[in-house]
Amino acid sequence: MSVRVLPLLVLPAARATPWTAFLAAAGVGLAIVAVPAVLRVELSAEDLVGLLRAAAVCGALGLAFLLDDPAARTIATVPTPRPLRYAARAGVILPAAAAWWALVLTITGDGALLPLGGVTVEAAALGAVALAVSAVRLRSGDNGGIVAAPAVLALVVAASRIPPNLALYVPPGDERWAAAHDRWAVVLAAAVLVSVWAAVEPVRRGHQ
C-alpha cells in the first residue's frame, strides 16, 4: 500500500484518537503558567522554568493516552500496514502537542530571558517517552496509557534524584545546563527509536 493513502488516514485517525485525557492534562498545564501570568506575579527565571517543567509533565501525561485504541486487537489484520497507521496517528498527535507547547511558551513570555530551547527539549523527551511506552504496549494489542503515564512520573522522579554530576533537572544559568540537555537529547532520541521499532510490523514466524 502506497504512502499516498496517508493523508486519507489522518482524519479517521483524528476521530479515533481519545482526546479527553490529553485535553484535561493540557488544560492543567496551561493553567499552571497562565494563572501567574494573568495575576502578573513577578517570578524569577528559575521559578518560570519550574512552571514550564510542571506544564511539560502534564502534557506528557496527556500524551500517554493518545495512542490508546479499544480496537487495537481487531485491526491488527487490516490491510493498512502498521507503520502507516502509526504515521497517521503521529500526523495528528505531534502537531496538536506542538501547538499546545507553543501556547504554553507564549503565555509564559520573555523568551529572551528564559532558556526555552532547553526546556523544550525536556518537554519533547518526556512526551516521546510517553508515546514510546504506549506504542510498545499497543504493539501487543493493549492500551498503553495506564503504563505510559506512570513511566513518565517515574522518569521525572528519577531525574530529580540522580547524582548532581548526571543531573537532568538543573536551574537556568547553572554550568551543568548544556550537559544536562545533552542527556535529555539522548533520552529523546532513544524514545523516538523505540517508537519507530514499535511501529514496525512484527515478524510472523511460520509453523515448524
PDB file of C-alpha atoms in Angstrom:
ATOM      1  CA  MET A   1       0.000   0.000   0.000  1.00  0.00           C
ATOM      2  CA  SER A   2       1.389   3.371  -1.021  1.00  0.00           C
ATOM      3  CA  VAL A   3       2.168   6.166   1.401  1.00  0.00           C
ATOM      4  CA  ARG A   4      -0.103   8.264  -0.829  1.00  0.00           C
ATOM      5  CA  VAL A   5      -3.009   6.979   1.226  1.00  0.00           C
ATOM      6  CA  LEU A   6      -1.504   8.512   4.376  1.00  0.00           C
ATOM      7  CA  PRO A   7      -3.365  11.854   4.065  1.00  0.00           C
ATOM      8  CA  LEU A   8      -6.606   9.878   3.763  1.00  0.00           C
ATOM      9  CA  LEU A   9      -5.907   8.221   7.109  1.00  0.00           C
ATOM     10  CA  VAL A  10      -5.289  11.404   9.089  1.00  0.00           C
ATOM     11  CA  LEU A  11      -8.932  12.454   9.513  1.00  0.00           C
ATOM     12  CA  PRO A  12     -10.096   8.989  10.656  1.00  0.00           C
ATOM     13  CA  ALA A  13      -7.084   8.881  12.981  1.00  0.00           C
ATOM     14  CA  ALA A  14      -8.089  12.234  14.469  1.00  0.00           C
ATOM     15  CA  ARG A  15     -11.608  10.959  15.056  1.00  0.00           C
ATOM     16  CA  ALA A  16     -10.356   7.749  16.651  1.00  0.00           C
ATOM     17  CA  THR A  17      -7.883   9.483  18.957  1.00  0.00           C
ATOM     18  CA  PRO A  18      -9.068   9.649  22.593  1.00  0.00           C
ATOM     19  CA  TRP A  19      -8.553  13.362  23.226  1.00  0.00           C
ATOM     20  CA  THR A  20     -10.204  13.646  26.640  1.00  0.00           C
ATOM     21  CA  ALA A  21      -7.192  12.818  28.825  1.00  0.00           C
ATOM     22  CA  PHE A  22      -4.865  14.953  26.725  1.00  0.00           C
ATOM     23  CA  LEU A  23      -7.177  17.973  26.762  1.00  0.00           C
ATOM     24  CA  ALA A  24      -7.627  17.677  30.524  1.00  0.00           C
ATOM     25  CA  ALA A  25      -3.888  17.389  31.180  1.00  0.00           C
ATOM     26  CA  ALA A  26      -3.085  20.113  28.654  1.00  0.00           C
ATOM     27  CA  GLY A  27      -5.623  22.381  30.326  1.00  0.00           C
ATOM     28  CA  VAL A  28      -3.951  21.875  33.693  1.00  0.00           C
ATOM     29  CA  GLY A  29      -0.572  22.607  32.115  1.00  0.00           C
ATOM     30  CA  LEU A  30      -1.875  25.827  30.604  1.00  0.00           C
ATOM     31  CA  ALA A  31      -3.404  26.871  33.907  1.00  0.00           C
ATOM     32  CA  ILE A  32      -0.064  26.356  35.662  1.00  0.00           C
ATOM     33  CA  VAL A  33       1.597  29.007  33.505  1.00  0.00           C
ATOM     34  CA  ALA A  34      -1.468  31.173  32.855  1.00  0.00           C
ATOM     35  CA  VAL A  35      -2.519  31.935  36.424  1.00  0.00           C
ATOM     36  CA  PRO A  36       0.737  33.699  37.408  1.00  0.00           C
ATOM     37  CA  ALA A  37       0.731  35.494  34.047  1.00  0.00           C
ATOM     38  CA  VAL A  38      -2.840  36.762  34.499  1.00  0.00           C
ATOM     39  CA  LEU A  39      -2.176  37.817  38.083  1.00  0.00           C
ATOM     40  CA  ARG A  40       1.059  39.499  36.957  1.00  0.00           C
ATOM     41  CA  VAL A  41       3.063  37.698  39.617  1.00  0.00           C
ATOM     42  CA  GLU A  42       6.754  38.581  39.472  1.00  0.00           C
ATOM     43  CA  LEU A  43       8.700  35.362  39.152  1.00  0.00           C
ATOM     44  CA  SER A  44      12.376  34.629  38.718  1.00  0.00           C
ATOM     45  CA  ALA A  45      13.706  32.761  35.695  1.00  0.00           C
ATOM     46  CA  GLU A  46      14.157  29.678  37.862  1.00  0.00           C
ATOM     47  CA  ASP A  47      10.522  29.862  39.006  1.00  0.00           C
ATOM     48  CA  LEU A  48       9.288  30.253  35.430  1.00  0.00           C
ATOM     49  CA  VAL A  49      11.350  27.292  34.286  1.00  0.00           C
ATOM     50  CA  GLY A  50       9.833  25.317  37.146  1.00  0.00           C
ATOM     51  CA  LEU A  51       6.343  26.197  35.906  1.00  0.00           C
ATOM     52  CA  LEU A  52       7.267  25.161  32.379  1.00  0.00           C
ATOM     53  CA  ARG A  53       8.604  21.853  33.661  1.00  0.00           C
ATOM     54  CA  ALA A  54       5.382  21.213  35.558  1.00  0.00           C
ATOM     55  CA  ALA A  55       3.382  22.012  32.427  1.00  0.00           C
ATOM     56  CA  ALA A  56       5.601  19.665  30.407  1.00  0.00           C
ATOM     57  CA  VAL A  57       4.860  16.825  32.803  1.00  0.00           C
ATOM     58  CA  CYS A  58       1.132  17.498  32.412  1.00  0.00           C
ATOM     59  CA  GLY A  59       1.454  17.428  28.643  1.00  0.00           C
ATOM     60  CA  ALA A  60       3.391  14.166  28.689  1.00  0.00           C
ATOM     61  CA  LEU A  61       0.792  12.547  30.931  1.00  0.00           C
ATOM     62  CA  GLY A  62      -1.882  13.548  28.446  1.00  0.00           C
ATOM     63  CA  LEU A  63       0.147  12.240  25.502  1.00  0.00           C
ATOM     64  CA  ALA A  64       0.458   8.886  27.240  1.00  0.00           C
ATOM     65  CA  PHE A  65      -3.194   8.131  26.420  1.00  0.00           C
ATOM     66  CA  LEU A  66      -3.381   9.410  22.841  1.00  0.00           C
ATOM     67  CA  LEU A  67      -2.363   6.093  21.247  1.00  0.00           C
ATOM     68  CA  ASP A  68      -4.949   4.117  23.196  1.00  0.00           C
ATOM     69  CA  ASP A  69      -7.321   2.287  20.889  1.00  0.00           C
ATOM     70  CA  PRO A  70     -10.011  -0.126  22.117  1.00  0.00           C
ATOM     71  CA  ALA A  71      -9.982  -1.731  18.654  1.00  0.00           C
ATOM     72  CA  ALA A  72      -6.219  -2.331  18.627  1.00  0.00           C
ATOM     73  CA  ARG A  73      -6.547  -6.113  18.693  1.00  0.00           C
ATOM     74  CA  THR A  74      -9.224  -6.215  15.997  1.00  0.00           C
ATOM     75  CA  ILE A  75      -7.354  -4.009  13.493  1.00  0.00           C
ATOM     76  CA  ALA A  76      -4.097  -5.967  13.674  1.00  0.00           C
ATOM     77  CA  THR A  77      -5.009  -7.766  10.447  1.00  0.00           C
ATOM     78  CA  VAL A  78      -6.422  -4.857   8.408  1.00  0.00           C
ATOM     79  CA  PRO A  79      -4.788  -4.138   5.017  1.00  0.00           C
ATOM     80  CA  THR A  80      -3.329  -0.819   6.171  1.00  0.00           C
ATOM     81  CA  PRO A  81       0.231  -1.532   7.405  1.00  0.00           C
ATOM     82  CA  ARG A  82       1.075  -0.754  10.999  1.00  0.00           C
ATOM     83  CA  PRO A  83       3.689   1.915  10.041  1.00  0.00           C
ATOM     84  CA  LEU A  84       1.061   3.871   8.084  1.00  0.00           C
ATOM     85  CA  ARG A  85      -1.453   3.637  10.913  1.00  0.00           C
ATOM     86  CA  TYR A  86       1.147   4.932  13.360  1.00  0.00           C
ATOM     87  CA  ALA A  87       2.253   7.645  10.940  1.00  0.00           C
ATOM     88  CA  ALA A  88      -1.348   8.820  10.633  1.00  0.00           C
ATOM     89  CA  ARG A  89      -1.641   8.997  14.415  1.00  0.00           C
ATOM     90  CA  ALA A  90       1.652  10.892  14.592  1.00  0.00           C
ATOM     91  CA  GLY A  91       0.366  13.312  11.965  1.00  0.00           C
ATOM     92  CA  VAL A  92      -2.456  14.177  14.328  1.00  0.00           C
ATOM     93  CA  ILE A  93      -0.755  13.986  17.720  1.00  0.00           C
ATOM     94  CA  LEU A  94       2.521  15.797  17.064  1.00  0.00           C
ATOM     95  CA  PRO A  95       1.018  18.999  15.592  1.00  0.00           C
ATOM     96  CA  ALA A  96      -1.508  19.147  18.436  1.00  0.00           C
ATOM     97  CA  ALA A  97       1.224  18.736  21.047  1.00  0.00           C
ATOM     98  CA  ALA A  98       3.481  21.272  19.325  1.00  0.00           C
ATOM     99  CA  ALA A  99       0.662  23.841  19.136  1.00  0.00           C
ATOM    100  CA  TRP A 100      -0.121  23.339  22.814  1.00  0.00           C
ATOM    101  CA  TRP A 101       3.523  23.756  23.824  1.00  0.00           C
ATOM    102  CA  ALA A 102       3.866  26.880  21.666  1.00  0.00           C
ATOM    103  CA  LEU A 103       0.869  28.330  23.502  1.00  0.00           C
ATOM    104  CA  VAL A 104       2.447  27.450  26.858  1.00  0.00           C
ATOM    105  CA  LEU A 105       5.656  29.239  25.879  1.00  0.00           C
ATOM    106  CA  THR A 106       3.734  32.255  24.575  1.00  0.00           C
ATOM    107  CA  ILE A 107       1.805  32.603  27.822  1.00  0.00           C
ATOM    108  CA  THR A 108       4.981  32.267  29.878  1.00  0.00           C
ATOM    109  CA  GLY A 109       6.516  35.125  27.890  1.00  0.00           C
ATOM    110  CA  ASP A 110      10.003  36.650  27.747  1.00  0.00           C
ATOM    111  CA  GLY A 111      11.894  34.092  25.700  1.00  0.00           C
ATOM    112  CA  ALA A 112      14.893  36.426  25.687  1.00  0.00           C
ATOM    113  CA  LEU A 113      15.468  35.772  29.379  1.00  0.00           C
ATOM    114  CA  LEU A 114      14.417  32.132  29.583  1.00  0.00           C
ATOM    115  CA  PRO A 115      16.234  29.094  28.137  1.00  0.00           C
ATOM    116  CA  LEU A 116      13.157  27.990  26.223  1.00  0.00           C
ATOM    117  CA  GLY A 117      15.123  25.756  23.865  1.00  0.00           C
ATOM    118  CA  GLY A 118      16.446  23.611  26.681  1.00  0.00           C
ATOM    119  CA  VAL A 119      13.078  23.333  28.413  1.00  0.00           C
ATOM    120  CA  THR A 120      11.500  22.407  25.080  1.00  0.00           C
ATOM    121  CA  VAL A 121      13.986  19.537  24.750  1.00  0.00           C
ATOM    122  CA  GLU A 122      12.926  18.375  28.215  1.00  0.00           C
ATOM    123  CA  ALA A 123       9.249  18.547  27.270  1.00  0.00           C
ATOM    124  CA  ALA A 124       9.864  16.734  23.982  1.00  0.00           C
ATOM    125  CA  ALA A 125      11.793  13.983  25.758  1.00  0.00           C
ATOM    126  CA  LEU A 126       9.019  13.419  28.305  1.00  0.00           C
ATOM    127  CA  GLY A 127       6.384  13.352  25.590  1.00  0.00           C
ATOM    128  CA  ALA A 128       8.467  10.992  23.457  1.00  0.00           C
ATOM    129  CA  VAL A 129       8.907   8.611  26.392  1.00  0.00           C
ATOM    130  CA  ALA A 130       5.146   8.627  26.969  1.00  0.00           C
ATOM    131  CA  LEU A 131       4.435   7.815  23.330  1.00  0.00           C
ATOM    132  CA  ALA A 132       7.205   5.206  23.144  1.00  0.00           C
ATOM    133  CA  VAL A 133       5.973   3.257  26.162  1.00  0.00           C
ATOM    134  CA  SER A 134       2.401   3.493  24.909  1.00  0.00           C
ATOM    135  CA  ALA A 135       3.433   2.321  21.425  1.00  0.00           C
ATOM    136  CA  VAL A 136       5.289  -0.685  22.819  1.00  0.00           C
ATOM    137  CA  ARG A 137       2.258  -1.621  24.882  1.00  0.00           C
ATOM    138  CA  LEU A 138      -0.038  -1.136  21.899  1.00  0.00           C
ATOM    139  CA  ARG A 139       2.182  -3.438  19.857  1.00  0.00           C
ATOM    140  CA  SER A 140       0.780  -6.340  21.863  1.00  0.00           C
ATOM    141  CA  GLY A 141      -2.762  -5.043  21.467  1.00  0.00           C
ATOM    142  CA  ASP A 142      -3.100  -3.477  24.901  1.00  0.00           C
ATOM    143  CA  ASN A 143      -3.803   0.181  25.607  1.00  0.00           C
ATOM    144  CA  GLY A 144      -0.651   1.874  26.805  1.00  0.00           C
ATOM    145  CA  GLY A 145      -1.748   4.919  28.782  1.00  0.00           C
ATOM    146  CA  ILE A 146      -2.120   3.013  32.014  1.00  0.00           C
ATOM    147  CA  VAL A 147       1.573   2.045  31.767  1.00  0.00           C
ATOM    148  CA  ALA A 148       2.978   5.083  29.967  1.00  0.00           C
ATOM    149  CA  ALA A 149       1.668   7.660  32.444  1.00  0.00           C
ATOM    150  CA  PRO A 150       3.353   6.010  35.464  1.00  0.00           C
ATOM    151  CA  ALA A 151       6.521   5.608  33.361  1.00  0.00           C
ATOM    152  CA  VAL A 152       6.589   9.380  32.792  1.00  0.00           C
ATOM    153  CA  LEU A 153       6.164  10.049  36.503  1.00  0.00           C
ATOM    154  CA  ALA A 154       8.886   7.514  37.309  1.00  0.00           C
ATOM    155  CA  LEU A 155      11.250   9.248  34.878  1.00  0.00           C
ATOM    156  CA  VAL A 156      10.519  12.640  36.440  1.00  0.00           C
ATOM    157  CA  VAL A 157      11.146  11.324  39.941  1.00  0.00           C
ATOM    158  CA  ALA A 158      14.341   9.558  38.843  1.00  0.00           C
ATOM    159  CA  ALA A 159      15.538  12.677  37.007  1.00  0.00           C
ATOM    160  CA  SER A 160      15.150  14.741  40.162  1.00  0.00           C
ATOM    161  CA  ARG A 161      17.079  12.272  42.327  1.00  0.00           C
ATOM    162  CA  ILE A 162      20.084  11.232  40.274  1.00  0.00           C
ATOM    163  CA  PRO A 163      23.587  12.395  41.330  1.00  0.00           C
ATOM    164  CA  PRO A 164      24.496  16.028  40.561  1.00  0.00           C
ATOM    165  CA  ASN A 165      27.149  15.033  38.033  1.00  0.00           C
ATOM    166  CA  LEU A 166      24.464  13.274  35.981  1.00  0.00           C
ATOM    167  CA  ALA A 167      21.711  15.790  36.663  1.00  0.00           C
ATOM    168  CA  LEU A 168      18.844  16.197  34.218  1.00  0.00           C
ATOM    169  CA  TYR A 169      16.965  18.925  36.060  1.00  0.00           C
ATOM    170  CA  VAL A 170      19.258  21.874  36.720  1.00  0.00           C
ATOM    171  CA  PRO A 171      18.384  25.551  37.264  1.00  0.00           C
ATOM    172  CA  PRO A 172      18.831  28.024  34.405  1.00  0.00           C
ATOM    173  CA  GLY A 173      22.272  29.575  34.406  1.00  0.00           C
ATOM    174  CA  ASP A 174      23.840  26.522  36.012  1.00  0.00           C
ATOM    175  CA  GLU A 175      27.126  25.457  34.396  1.00  0.00           C
ATOM    176  CA  ARG A 176      25.673  21.947  34.036  1.00  0.00           C
ATOM    177  CA  TRP A 177      22.788  23.182  31.856  1.00  0.00           C
ATOM    178  CA  ALA A 178      24.319  22.199  28.484  1.00  0.00           C
ATOM    179  CA  ALA A 179      25.443  18.760  29.677  1.00  0.00           C
ATOM    180  CA  ALA A 180      22.051  18.082  31.242  1.00  0.00           C
ATOM    181  CA  HIS A 181      20.295  18.867  27.985  1.00  0.00           C
ATOM    182  CA  ASP A 182      22.672  16.667  26.056  1.00  0.00           C
ATOM    183  CA  ARG A 183      21.364  13.879  28.276  1.00  0.00           C
ATOM    184  CA  TRP A 184      17.762  14.936  27.623  1.00  0.00           C
ATOM    185  CA  ALA A 185      18.519  14.812  23.896  1.00  0.00           C
ATOM    186  CA  VAL A 186      19.773  11.236  24.311  1.00  0.00           C
ATOM    187  CA  VAL A 187      16.544  10.306  26.127  1.00  0.00           C
ATOM    188  CA  LEU A 188      14.546  11.923  23.321  1.00  0.00           C
ATOM    189  CA  ALA A 189      16.463  10.100  20.589  1.00  0.00           C
ATOM    190  CA  ALA A 190      16.171   6.758  22.387  1.00  0.00           C
ATOM    191  CA  ALA A 191      12.413   7.213  22.830  1.00  0.00           C
ATOM    192  CA  VAL A 192      11.982   8.069  19.149  1.00  0.00           C
ATOM    193  CA  LEU A 193      13.927   4.948  18.143  1.00  0.00           C
ATOM    194  CA  VAL A 194      11.751   2.798  20.392  1.00  0.00           C
ATOM    195  CA  SER A 195       8.620   4.321  18.842  1.00  0.00           C
ATOM    196  CA  VAL A 196       9.926   3.586  15.344  1.00  0.00           C
ATOM    197  CA  TRP A 197      10.653  -0.001  16.350  1.00  0.00           C
ATOM    198  CA  ALA A 198       7.167  -0.346  17.847  1.00  0.00           C
ATOM    199  CA  ALA A 199       5.627   0.828  14.559  1.00  0.00           C
ATOM    200  CA  VAL A 200       7.307  -1.919  12.527  1.00  0.00           C
ATOM    201  CA  GLU A 201       5.158  -4.904  11.614  1.00  0.00           C
ATOM    202  CA  PRO A 202       6.041  -7.846  13.855  1.00  0.00           C
ATOM    203  CA  VAL A 203       7.754 -10.744  12.146  1.00  0.00           C
ATOM    204  CA  ARG A 204       5.346 -13.631  11.827  1.00  0.00           C
ATOM    205  CA  ARG A 205       7.155 -16.930  12.067  1.00  0.00           C
ATOM    206  CA  GLY A 206       5.797 -19.865  10.220  1.00  0.00           C
ATOM    207  CA  HIS A 207       4.898 -23.094  11.937  1.00  0.00           C
ATOM    208  CA  GLN A 208       7.747 -25.523  12.277  1.00  0.00           C
TER     209      GLN A 208
END
